[in-house]
Every structure is written in C-alpha cells, then in structure tokens.
C-alpha cells in the first residue's frame, strides 16, 4: 500500500524550493510484522524506514527527498495506522 503525502505547503515546508524534509514517522497498531519505507515517490527503494511487530507503536526519524510534485510516498507492508510529522525541510541545491 503506497500513500502519497503532499508536504509542500505543509508544516512550514515552502510550496517550492524544498529538496528534502525531516519527518518523524510513527506506526501504530499494525496487524502483523512489517515495515514502512519513505521515499520521493516513483520507484520503491529496497530499504525500510521503520520496522515493527504486530500491535506495536514504533517511531523513527527520517530525511526524505521531496518529489517534483512536492510529495513523499510511504509504502506500508501491512495494514497499520501511520503518522508522519514534519520537523523541517532542506533547500534544493
């Protein structure tokens, strides 16, 4: 399951000029063991951002590139509640 989240214009991130965002990603009450991968949309990388077991509440900080559309994508391997809090942003080079 891939969730597209528009970060441009949210949480202090400008509508243009952001190259990456700092996020705190929290998984709550997953139905089984799994992982979340945060990425700049497009091709799913072979990496995980947060690993978890069934019923857990687990958080992790991540710096994720922002897509040209101002989005980040979250791939969740099993059903779970996922929270993504914006902490800050980094300008494009």
XYZ file of N, CA and C in Angstrom:
279
model
N 0.844 -1.183 0.000
C 0.000 0.000 0.000
C 0.880 1.233 0.000
N 0.738 2.099 -0.991
C 1.524 3.336 -1.077
C 0.614 4.522 -0.822
N 1.036 5.369 0.095
C 0.307 6.592 0.428
C 1.138 7.774 -0.041
N 0.548 8.632 -0.870
C 1.210 9.854 -1.332
C 0.825 10.987 -0.389
N 1.821 11.686 0.144
C 1.572 12.773 1.086
C 2.206 14.049 0.544
N 1.377 15.062 0.343
C 1.898 16.349 -0.128
C 2.481 17.075 1.074
N 3.788 17.338 1.036
C 4.458 18.047 2.124
C 4.719 19.505 1.766
N 4.777 19.806 0.467
C 4.973 21.201 0.053
C 3.769 22.013 0.511
N 4.051 23.081 1.251
C 2.979 23.919 1.759
C 2.434 23.476 3.101
N 2.997 22.434 3.688
C 2.529 21.927 4.989
C 3.660 21.977 6.011
N 3.318 22.237 7.255
C 4.295 22.175 8.341
C 5.491 23.085 8.152
N 5.291 24.229 7.491
C 6.389 25.163 7.275
C 7.224 24.878 6.037
N 6.926 23.814 5.302
C 7.646 23.496 4.071
C 7.136 24.423 2.974
N 8.031 25.114 2.257
C 7.558 26.025 1.209
C 6.942 25.271 0.033
N 6.114 25.963 -0.736
C 5.480 25.349 -1.898
C 6.508 24.989 -2.970
N 7.597 25.736 -3.050
C 8.673 25.434 -3.993
C 10.009 25.590 -3.287
N 11.017 24.886 -3.775
C 12.370 25.052 -3.254
C 12.812 24.031 -2.230
N 11.927 23.167 -1.750
C 12.331 22.150 -0.776
C 12.875 20.925 -1.512
N 14.064 20.500 -1.143
C 14.659 19.309 -1.739
C 14.409 18.066 -0.913
N 14.253 18.250 0.413
C 14.019 17.121 1.318
C 13.304 17.630 2.558
N 12.675 16.703 3.276
C 12.010 17.041 4.532
C 12.502 16.118 5.635
N 12.452 16.636 6.843
C 12.708 15.844 8.035
C 11.352 15.447 8.600
N 11.134 14.146 8.749
C 9.854 13.627 9.239
C 10.073 12.735 10.449
N 9.088 12.685 11.304
C 9.010 11.660 12.325
C 7.854 10.754 11.904
N 8.144 9.506 11.594
C 7.143 8.557 11.116
C 6.838 7.568 12.239
N 5.561 7.467 12.607
C 5.130 6.587 13.694
C 4.133 5.579 13.166
N 4.339 4.318 13.506
C 3.419 3.236 13.158
C 2.681 2.842 14.426
N 1.348 2.722 14.322
C 0.509 2.390 15.469
C -0.366 1.189 15.126
N -0.350 0.180 15.981
C -1.253 -0.968 15.925
C -1.261 -1.716 14.589
N -0.084 -2.086 14.065
C -0.079 -2.868 12.832
C -0.662 -4.257 13.059
N -1.237 -4.833 12.004
C -1.863 -6.158 12.120
C -0.836 -7.289 12.138
N 0.404 -6.999 11.768
C 1.458 -8.014 11.757
C 2.808 -7.349 11.688
N 3.841 -8.162 11.637
C 5.193 -7.640 11.494
C 5.356 -7.053 10.096
N 6.142 -5.977 9.999
C 6.349 -5.377 8.697
C 7.247 -4.171 8.762
N 7.084 -3.302 7.762
C 7.932 -2.123 7.660
C 7.244 -1.021 6.872
N 7.771 0.203 7.036
C 7.374 1.366 6.251
C 8.625 1.861 5.534
N 8.463 2.219 4.269
C 9.540 2.854 3.514
C 9.060 4.227 3.072
N 9.832 5.260 3.405
C 9.523 6.623 2.976
C 10.454 6.951 1.814
N 9.876 7.466 0.706
C 10.680 7.727 -0.482
C 10.029 8.852 -1.288
N 10.750 9.421 -2.280
C 10.231 10.579 -3.013
C 9.276 10.211 -4.141
N 8.474 9.199 -3.956
C 7.547 8.675 -4.957
C 8.354 8.133 -6.141
N 7.705 7.517 -7.087
C 8.433 6.858 -8.172
C 8.759 5.430 -7.786
N 9.952 4.968 -8.136
C 10.361 3.582 -7.870
C 10.580 3.353 -6.376
N 10.019 2.273 -5.866
C 10.155 1.909 -4.455
C 11.570 1.388 -4.195
N 12.323 2.022 -3.285
C 13.669 1.535 -2.986
C 13.626 0.273 -2.125
N 14.716 -0.457 -2.132
C 14.824 -1.671 -1.313
C 15.417 -1.300 0.043
N 14.647 -0.583 0.838
C 15.083 -0.132 2.156
C 13.853 0.085 3.023
N 14.048 0.041 4.332
C 12.933 0.335 5.231
C 13.289 1.527 6.098
N 12.259 2.265 6.494
C 12.431 3.417 7.365
C 12.073 3.069 8.801
N 11.006 2.292 8.966
C 10.539 1.853 10.281
C 10.205 0.367 10.192
N 10.731 -0.422 11.108
C 10.384 -1.846 11.214
C 9.540 -2.036 12.470
N 8.583 -2.974 12.423
C 7.682 -3.143 13.557
C 7.159 -4.575 13.639
N 6.558 -4.891 14.787
C 5.872 -6.166 15.009
C 4.401 -5.875 15.272
N 3.575 -6.890 15.233
C 2.129 -6.746 15.419
C 1.809 -6.012 16.718
N 0.886 -5.060 16.633
C 0.395 -4.358 17.807
C 1.313 -3.300 18.379
N 2.463 -3.079 17.778
C 3.463 -2.159 18.329
C 3.135 -0.700 18.018
N 3.796 0.177 18.761
C 3.849 1.597 18.430
C 5.333 1.912 18.299
N 5.758 2.252 17.079
C 7.179 2.456 16.799
C 7.346 3.725 15.975
N 8.351 4.525 16.324
C 8.624 5.755 15.587
C 10.070 5.790 15.134
N 10.324 6.566 14.086
C 11.681 6.753 13.603
C 11.754 8.091 12.878
N 12.901 8.747 12.974
C 13.134 9.985 12.245
C 13.727 9.643 10.886
N 13.352 10.423 9.872
C 13.838 10.182 8.514
C 13.983 11.502 7.785
N 15.005 11.580 6.941
C 15.128 12.680 5.997
C 14.833 12.083 4.641
N 13.798 12.603 3.982
C 13.336 12.035 2.718
C 13.334 13.095 1.623
N 13.856 12.761 0.439
C 13.754 13.681 -0.692
C 12.289 13.928 -1.047
N 12.022 15.125 -1.549
C 10.672 15.512 -1.967
C 10.582 15.361 -3.484
N 9.487 14.801 -3.973
C 9.295 14.645 -5.415
C 9.093 16.001 -6.076
N 9.150 16.042 -7.400
C 8.921 17.274 -8.151
C 7.532 17.842 -7.887
N 6.588 16.978 -7.493
C 5.219 17.404 -7.184
C 5.072 17.857 -5.730
N 6.177 17.870 -4.959
C 6.115 18.296 -3.558
C 5.599 17.227 -2.625
N 5.778 15.960 -2.993
C 5.238 14.841 -2.209
C 6.342 13.901 -1.733
N 6.015 13.160 -0.694
C 6.769 11.965 -0.319
C 5.776 10.818 -0.339
N 6.271 9.633 -0.566
C 5.419 8.449 -0.561
C 5.810 7.562 0.604
N 4.818 6.894 1.168
C 5.048 5.930 2.241
C 4.491 4.588 1.799
N 5.363 3.586 1.739
C 4.935 2.223 1.457
C 4.803 1.517 2.794
N 3.641 0.925 3.048
C 3.394 0.197 4.293
C 3.129 -1.253 3.917
N 3.925 -2.178 4.475
C 3.851 -3.576 4.046
C 2.637 -4.331 4.586
N 2.056 -3.882 5.700
C 0.842 -4.491 6.253
C -0.078 -3.374 6.741
N -1.337 -3.687 6.971
C -2.283 -2.680 7.460
C -1.841 -2.136 8.817
N -1.803 -0.804 8.917
C -1.397 -0.138 10.158
C -1.800 1.328 10.058
N -1.882 1.978 11.190
C -2.025 3.428 11.220
C -0.623 4.008 11.127
N -0.455 5.025 10.283
C 0.859 5.648 10.115
C 0.703 7.158 10.243
N 1.536 7.753 11.099
C 1.560 9.201 11.297
C 2.876 9.733 10.757
N 2.835 10.859 10.075
C 4.049 11.493 9.566
C 4.032 12.958 9.983
N 4.922 13.326 10.875
C 5.026 14.696 11.365
C 6.217 15.380 10.712
N 5.992 16.562 10.151
C 7.067 17.328 9.525
C 7.826 18.074 10.605
N 9.153 17.868 10.647
C 10.018 18.582 11.598
C 10.718 19.772 10.971
N 10.975 19.684 9.660
C 11.701 20.758 8.981
C 11.942 20.374 7.534
N 12.702 21.204 6.844
C 12.959 20.963 5.432
C 14.342 21.463 5.065
N 14.826 20.989 3.919
C 16.130 21.358 3.390
C 15.939 21.893 1.973
N 16.626 22.979 1.643
C 16.506 23.597 0.318
C 17.160 22.716 -0.743
N 16.638 22.833 -1.970
C 17.260 22.169 -3.121
C 18.622 22.795 -3.351
N 19.530 21.991 -3.856
C 20.861 22.529 -4.190
C 20.850 23.175 -5.538
